[in-house]
Short mmCIF file of C-alpha atoms and ligand atoms in Angstrom, two decimals:
data_model
loop_
_atom_site.label_atom_id
_atom_site.label_comp_id
_atom_site.label_asym_id
_atom_site.label_seq_id
_atom_site.Cartn_x
_atom_site.Cartn_y
_atom_site.Cartn_z
CA MET A 1 -79.82 50.64 19.63
CA SER A 2 -78.66 47.75 21.27
CA ASP A 3 -75.00 49.46 22.47
CA ASP A 4 -77.15 52.59 23.17
CA PHE A 5 -78.92 51.37 25.37
CA ALA A 6 -76.30 49.33 27.19
CA ASN A 7 -73.87 52.59 27.08
CA ASP A 8 -76.43 54.24 28.12
CA VAL A 9 -77.83 52.13 30.98
CA ALA A 10 -74.30 52.02 32.39
CA GLU A 11 -73.81 55.86 32.39
CA GLY A 12 -77.36 56.53 34.13
CA LEU A 13 -77.36 53.92 37.27
CA SER A 14 -73.49 54.95 37.57
CA ALA A 15 -74.93 59.10 37.88
CA THR A 16 -75.73 60.22 41.76
CA PRO A 17 -78.60 60.30 42.06
CA LYS A 18 -79.19 57.44 39.16
CA THR A 19 -81.51 57.98 35.91
CA LEU A 20 -82.41 56.21 32.98
CA PRO A 21 -83.59 57.69 29.66
CA SER A 22 -87.85 57.13 29.38
CA LYS A 23 -86.80 57.17 25.29
CA TYR A 24 -86.70 53.41 26.40
CA PHE A 25 -90.31 52.88 27.54
CA TYR A 26 -90.88 52.42 23.68
CA ASP A 27 -90.12 48.39 22.98
CA ALA A 28 -93.40 46.83 22.01
CA ALA A 29 -95.01 46.29 25.24
CA GLY A 30 -94.10 49.96 26.27
CA ASP A 31 -95.64 50.78 23.17
CA ASP A 32 -98.68 48.93 23.87
CA LEU A 33 -99.16 50.02 27.73
CA PHE A 34 -99.20 54.08 26.19
CA ILE A 35 -102.25 53.51 24.43
CA GLN A 36 -103.68 52.27 27.19
CA ILE A 37 -102.31 55.42 29.13
CA MET A 38 -103.73 57.63 26.04
CA ASP A 39 -106.57 55.56 27.26
CA LEU A 40 -106.82 56.26 31.14
CA PRO A 41 -109.53 58.15 32.41
CA GLU A 42 -106.55 60.02 34.35
CA TYR A 43 -104.59 60.83 31.30
CA TYR A 44 -106.43 64.21 30.18
CA LEU A 45 -103.83 65.56 27.87
CA THR A 46 -104.59 63.31 24.64
CA ARG A 47 -108.35 63.93 24.93
CA ALA A 48 -107.69 67.27 25.33
CA GLU A 49 -105.63 67.56 22.70
CA MET A 50 -107.85 65.86 20.46
CA GLU A 51 -110.57 68.19 21.46
CA ILE A 52 -108.93 71.04 20.06
CA PHE A 53 -108.10 69.29 16.27
CA ARG A 54 -111.86 68.02 16.66
CA GLU A 55 -114.00 71.45 17.43
CA GLN A 56 -111.10 74.06 16.03
CA THR A 57 -109.65 72.79 12.92
CA ASP A 58 -111.32 75.23 10.66
CA SER A 59 -109.42 78.20 13.05
CA LEU A 60 -106.27 76.05 12.97
CA ILE A 61 -106.02 75.82 9.59
CA LYS A 62 -106.53 79.38 9.24
CA ALA A 63 -103.61 79.54 11.43
CA LEU A 64 -101.09 77.34 9.49
CA GLY A 65 -101.35 80.09 6.88
CA GLN A 66 -101.47 77.93 3.89
CA ARG A 67 -103.36 79.03 0.65
CA PRO A 68 -105.29 75.62 -0.76
CA GLU A 69 -103.40 76.63 -4.58
CA LYS A 70 -99.74 76.68 -2.90
CA PRO A 71 -98.15 72.82 -2.09
CA PHE A 72 -96.66 72.52 1.39
CA GLU A 73 -95.30 69.73 3.28
CA LEU A 74 -97.08 68.78 6.56
CA VAL A 75 -94.35 67.50 8.60
CA GLU A 76 -95.11 65.41 11.94
CA LEU A 77 -92.46 64.99 13.80
CA GLY A 78 -93.65 61.50 16.79
CA ALA A 79 -96.67 60.83 14.70
CA GLY A 80 -97.68 57.51 16.34
CA ASP A 81 -101.20 56.45 15.26
CA GLY A 82 -102.37 59.78 14.25
CA GLN A 83 -105.23 60.05 15.47
CA LYS A 84 -105.33 63.60 16.24
CA THR A 85 -104.00 64.94 12.64
CA PHE A 86 -107.04 62.59 10.96
CA HIS A 87 -109.15 65.88 11.75
CA LEU A 88 -106.65 68.49 10.36
CA LEU A 89 -105.69 65.82 7.29
CA LYS A 90 -109.38 65.44 6.24
CA LYS A 91 -110.41 68.93 6.29
CA LEU A 92 -107.75 70.04 4.45
CA LEU A 93 -108.08 67.86 1.90
CA SER A 94 -112.22 68.87 2.03
CA ASP A 95 -111.39 72.51 1.79
CA GLY A 96 -108.72 72.07 -1.55
CA TYR A 97 -105.27 71.93 -0.32
CA ASP A 98 -102.62 70.74 -1.74
CA PHE A 99 -99.97 69.54 0.32
CA THR A 100 -97.81 66.19 1.45
CA TYR A 101 -98.25 64.82 5.18
CA VAL A 102 -95.11 63.31 5.96
CA PRO A 103 -95.01 61.23 9.34
CA VAL A 104 -92.06 61.05 10.38
CA ASP A 105 -91.23 57.61 13.47
CA ILE A 106 -88.78 56.11 14.94
CA SER A 107 -91.42 53.65 14.69
CA ALA A 108 -91.58 51.56 11.46
CA ASN A 109 -94.11 49.12 12.09
CA VAL A 110 -96.41 52.39 13.76
CA LEU A 111 -95.43 53.91 10.39
CA GLU A 112 -97.01 51.50 7.94
CA HIS A 113 -100.03 50.93 10.25
CA LEU A 114 -100.55 55.34 9.65
CA LYS A 115 -99.63 54.61 6.14
CA ASN A 116 -102.05 51.89 5.71
CA PHE A 117 -105.39 53.03 7.63
CA LEU A 118 -104.62 56.42 6.26
CA LYS A 119 -104.82 54.95 2.74
CA LYS A 120 -108.20 53.34 3.40
CA GLU A 121 -109.74 56.54 4.89
CA LEU A 122 -108.42 59.47 2.65
CA PRO A 123 -107.06 57.69 -0.25
CA ASP A 124 -106.44 61.32 -1.70
CA LEU A 125 -104.03 62.50 0.66
CA LYS A 126 -100.17 62.57 -0.61
CA ILE A 127 -98.21 61.05 2.59
CA ARG A 128 -94.89 60.45 2.32
CA ILE A 129 -93.34 57.79 5.62
CA GLU A 130 -89.68 59.29 7.10
CA GLN A 131 -88.31 56.88 9.32
CA GLY A 132 -86.30 57.63 11.72
CA ASP A 133 -84.97 58.98 15.44
CA TYR A 134 -85.98 63.05 14.91
CA PHE A 135 -83.88 64.36 17.92
CA LYS A 136 -81.13 63.14 15.67
CA ARG A 137 -81.64 63.57 12.51
CA LEU A 138 -84.62 65.57 12.59
CA LYS A 139 -85.24 63.57 9.61
CA GLY A 140 -87.88 64.72 6.44
CA LEU A 141 -86.96 68.17 7.39
CA GLN A 142 -84.54 67.64 4.12
CA GLU A 143 -83.88 70.14 1.25
CA THR A 144 -87.43 71.14 0.17
CA ALA A 145 -88.67 73.79 -2.28
CA GLN A 146 -92.35 73.55 -0.61
CA PRO A 147 -93.03 75.24 3.35
CA ARG A 148 -93.15 73.53 5.64
CA VAL A 149 -95.91 72.77 8.48
CA ILE A 150 -94.34 71.04 11.52
CA LEU A 151 -96.90 69.60 13.92
CA TYR A 152 -94.46 67.99 16.99
CA LEU A 153 -97.18 67.05 18.96
CA GLY A 154 -98.67 65.34 22.50
CA SER A 155 -96.96 67.40 24.98
CA ASN A 156 -93.55 65.45 23.62
CA LEU A 157 -90.95 68.69 24.21
CA GLY A 158 -92.79 67.58 28.11
CA ASN A 159 -89.97 64.61 28.22
CA LEU A 160 -87.10 67.05 27.86
CA THR A 161 -85.58 69.21 30.29
CA ASP A 162 -85.44 73.28 29.46
CA GLU A 163 -82.23 73.17 28.35
CA LYS A 164 -82.70 70.55 26.14
CA SER A 165 -85.51 71.48 24.56
CA LYS A 166 -84.11 75.22 23.53
CA ALA A 167 -81.95 72.81 22.04
CA PHE A 168 -83.74 71.02 20.10
CA MET A 169 -85.75 74.28 19.21
CA GLU A 170 -82.76 75.90 17.99
CA LYS A 171 -81.90 72.89 16.00
CA LEU A 172 -85.15 72.31 14.72
CA SER A 173 -85.41 77.00 13.48
CA ARG A 174 -82.54 76.18 11.57
CA ARG A 175 -84.01 73.34 9.16
CA LEU A 176 -87.21 75.88 8.75
CA THR A 177 -87.33 78.85 6.43
CA PRO A 178 -89.22 81.88 7.64
CA GLY A 179 -92.13 81.89 7.23
CA ASP A 180 -92.29 77.97 7.96
CA ARG A 181 -94.35 77.03 10.79
CA LEU A 182 -94.74 74.96 13.88
CA VAL A 183 -97.95 73.71 16.13
CA LEU A 184 -96.59 72.85 19.22
CA GLY A 185 -98.78 70.75 21.39
CA VAL A 186 -97.20 70.98 25.30
CA ASP A 187 -99.82 70.18 28.47
CA LYS A 188 -100.76 74.06 30.91
CA LYS A 189 -99.14 73.35 34.12
CA LYS A 190 -101.95 73.36 36.66
CA SER A 191 -102.32 72.22 40.16
CA ALA A 192 -101.18 68.43 41.11
CA ASP A 193 -105.05 67.35 42.33
CA ILE A 194 -105.19 66.85 38.24
CA VAL A 195 -101.55 66.17 37.07
CA LEU A 196 -100.41 63.10 39.58
CA PRO A 197 -102.94 61.00 39.21
CA ALA A 198 -102.54 61.63 35.78
CA TYR A 199 -99.35 59.45 35.75
CA ASN A 200 -100.26 56.83 39.20
CA ASP A 201 -103.72 56.06 37.28
CA SER A 202 -105.79 53.44 39.33
CA LYS A 203 -105.65 50.63 36.90
CA GLY A 204 -101.49 50.52 37.75
CA VAL A 205 -101.19 50.62 33.81
CA THR A 206 -98.74 53.77 34.13
CA ALA A 207 -96.67 52.06 37.27
CA ALA A 208 -96.26 48.95 34.41
CA PHE A 209 -95.34 51.51 31.68
CA ASN A 210 -92.41 52.56 33.84
CA LEU A 211 -91.33 49.06 35.32
CA ASN A 212 -91.33 47.99 31.90
CA LEU A 213 -88.20 49.59 31.75
CA LEU A 214 -86.43 47.31 33.70
CA THR A 215 -87.49 44.44 31.96
CA ARG A 216 -86.25 45.66 29.34
CA ILE A 217 -82.98 46.37 31.24
CA ASN A 218 -83.62 42.08 32.13
CA ARG A 219 -84.31 40.88 28.53
CA ASP A 220 -81.65 43.39 26.76
CA LEU A 221 -78.83 43.13 29.16
CA GLY A 222 -78.54 40.32 31.00
CA GLY A 223 -80.48 42.44 33.84
CA GLU A 224 -81.75 41.06 36.98
CA PHE A 225 -84.37 43.26 38.06
CA LYS A 226 -86.39 41.90 39.99
CA LEU A 227 -90.05 43.84 39.94
CA GLU A 228 -91.58 43.64 42.70
CA GLN A 229 -88.84 44.83 44.50
CA PHE A 230 -89.36 48.60 42.95
CA ARG A 231 -92.24 50.55 43.05
CA HIS A 232 -93.19 53.54 40.20
CA ALA A 233 -93.55 56.84 42.68
CA PRO A 234 -94.63 60.32 40.56
CA GLU A 235 -93.65 63.23 42.16
CA TYR A 236 -95.27 66.78 40.97
CA ASP A 237 -93.14 69.70 41.45
CA GLU A 238 -96.43 72.46 41.41
CA GLU A 239 -94.60 75.65 41.66
CA ASN A 240 -91.89 75.05 38.66
CA GLY A 241 -94.91 72.47 36.82
CA ILE A 242 -92.44 69.58 36.66
CA ALA A 243 -93.23 66.14 36.85
CA ILE A 244 -90.57 63.48 37.47
CA SER A 245 -91.31 59.37 37.93
CA TYR A 246 -89.12 57.32 39.97
CA LEU A 247 -88.58 54.04 40.57
CA GLU A 248 -88.11 53.13 44.18
CA SER A 249 -86.42 50.69 45.72
CA LEU A 250 -88.18 48.29 48.01
CA VAL A 251 -85.48 47.15 49.47
CA ASP A 252 -81.37 47.70 50.06
CA GLN A 253 -80.41 45.25 47.37
CA ASP A 254 -77.55 44.39 44.73
CA ILE A 255 -78.27 44.28 40.60
CA ILE A 256 -76.11 42.17 38.95
CA ILE A 257 -76.22 43.36 34.57
CA GLY A 258 -74.80 41.04 32.53
CA ALA A 259 -73.96 42.54 29.63
CA LEU A 260 -72.65 45.83 31.48
CA ASP A 261 -70.43 42.98 34.03
CA ARG A 262 -70.99 45.10 36.08
CA THR A 263 -73.27 45.06 39.78
CA PHE A 264 -75.17 47.72 40.68
CA ASN A 265 -76.51 49.00 44.95
CA PHE A 266 -79.48 50.24 45.58
CA THR A 267 -80.16 51.89 48.80
CA LYS A 268 -83.61 51.32 50.55
CA GLY A 269 -85.91 53.98 49.63
CA GLU A 270 -83.20 54.99 46.23
CA LYS A 271 -85.24 56.77 43.67
CA ILE A 272 -84.31 55.82 39.68
CA LYS A 273 -85.36 58.78 37.95
CA VAL A 274 -87.22 57.69 35.12
CA GLU A 275 -88.75 60.11 33.17
CA ILE A 276 -89.52 64.21 33.30
CA SER A 277 -92.94 65.88 32.25
CA ARG A 278 -92.82 69.09 31.88
CA LYS A 279 -96.04 71.12 32.05
CA TYR A 280 -96.04 74.95 30.26
CA ASP A 281 -97.63 77.69 30.14
CA LEU A 282 -96.52 80.87 27.63
CA PRO A 283 -94.03 82.81 29.71
CA ILE A 284 -92.46 79.02 30.20
CA ILE A 285 -92.42 78.74 26.07
CA ARG A 286 -90.84 81.57 25.53
CA LYS A 287 -87.54 81.56 27.46
CA ILE A 288 -87.59 78.22 25.94
CA ILE A 289 -87.90 80.34 22.61
CA ALA A 290 -85.69 83.34 23.17
CA ASP A 291 -82.14 82.19 21.35
CA THR A 292 -84.76 81.12 18.55
CA PRO A 293 -85.52 82.67 15.29
CA PHE A 294 -89.38 81.26 16.90
CA GLU A 295 -92.33 83.63 17.85
CA ILE A 296 -95.84 82.80 18.77
CA GLU A 297 -98.39 83.51 16.97
CA THR A 298 -101.78 81.97 17.83
CA VAL A 299 -102.43 80.24 20.95
CA PHE A 300 -105.16 77.23 21.19
CA LYS A 301 -106.46 75.41 24.22
CA ASP A 302 -109.71 73.28 24.57
CA SER A 303 -112.81 73.89 26.62
CA GLN A 304 -111.00 72.74 29.67
CA ASP A 305 -108.34 75.00 30.07
CA LEU A 306 -106.09 71.80 30.71
CA TYR A 307 -103.87 71.77 27.12
CA LEU A 308 -102.24 74.39 24.56
CA ASP A 309 -101.38 74.35 20.78
CA ILE A 310 -99.32 77.22 20.19
CA VAL A 311 -98.59 78.08 16.29
CA LEU A 312 -95.05 79.68 16.42
CA LEU A 313 -94.05 80.76 13.10
CA ARG A 314 -89.83 80.62 12.29
C1 AVI B 401 -94.80 60.74 25.46
N1 AVI B 401 -95.54 61.73 27.06
C2 AVI B 401 -95.99 62.52 26.60
C3 AVI B 401 -96.00 61.02 27.91
C4 AVI B 401 -95.95 61.91 29.01
O1 AVI B 401 -97.31 62.84 29.68
O2 AVI B 401 -94.54 62.69 29.23
C5 AVI B 401 -95.26 59.87 28.22
C6 AVI B 401 -95.32 59.51 29.69
N2 AVI B 401 -95.50 58.86 30.75
C7 AVI B 401 -96.18 58.34 31.72
N3 AVI B 401 -97.29 58.43 31.29
C8 AVI B 401 -97.54 59.17 30.46
#
């Protein structure tokens, strides 16, 4: 990981404009900050998706197209704390469905917590944890004779460019069998007055989350970033529905990164692009899946029309 990190940082900071991949937000401090973000009043995404899973559980189960007596696998990519899925798991069990829950996550720690929590709360649940980077390996999607339902929630797709999303959906479709389904949770395209505060909360948690990337470079790669000389600067392109978070240099400065044996120059006002958070509507999703066998089957939305959970048939 640390070699990948060094290469990605060297490459990103040598590019014009400078970029850093958002996947490196998630070290232990970043995981903690993201948990706080999900609870922020401005960050509506998690609550909206939770509402869909809590209030529309029966319709959602119907849309998964499974029969109680026929075993299937329910695979969740990037399972995290499994809070949203909990409602679904509980109802599937009480309705007598025969399924195995397969949470996939990069963090072994997160998976252990999830497993212990679910063993306690839902002792009858069959669970098989899979640790790994699902972008690289799509682990947990190896050979199986059972039909599969994949959950890809939390608008995680939105952290990819449309080009990468297309490639990801193509790869995912190749791992699935006709009749399998994907539940894709995505944030809806909407006006800046709702989206921007979600990425620039009043308590500064999101700012700390973004700046933590520089702390990580300092710690893991011997970087000499002074955090007070950068500011979190999110923007939202309302027409296209794309939020972008930047870290903006507040002064002209040269930053040494020891492990790379390099110095990077920043001019005052220069921005490092650190994250995109794409917002969607159905035409955008249709473009992303255009070259894949996926078809949109059912669309769920929350009561405030902020968020979509889309069931796609392979
Ligand atoms: C994980 N991902 C979908 C979040 C998002 O909304 O793009 C990450 C995040 N970045 C800032 N706040 C939340």
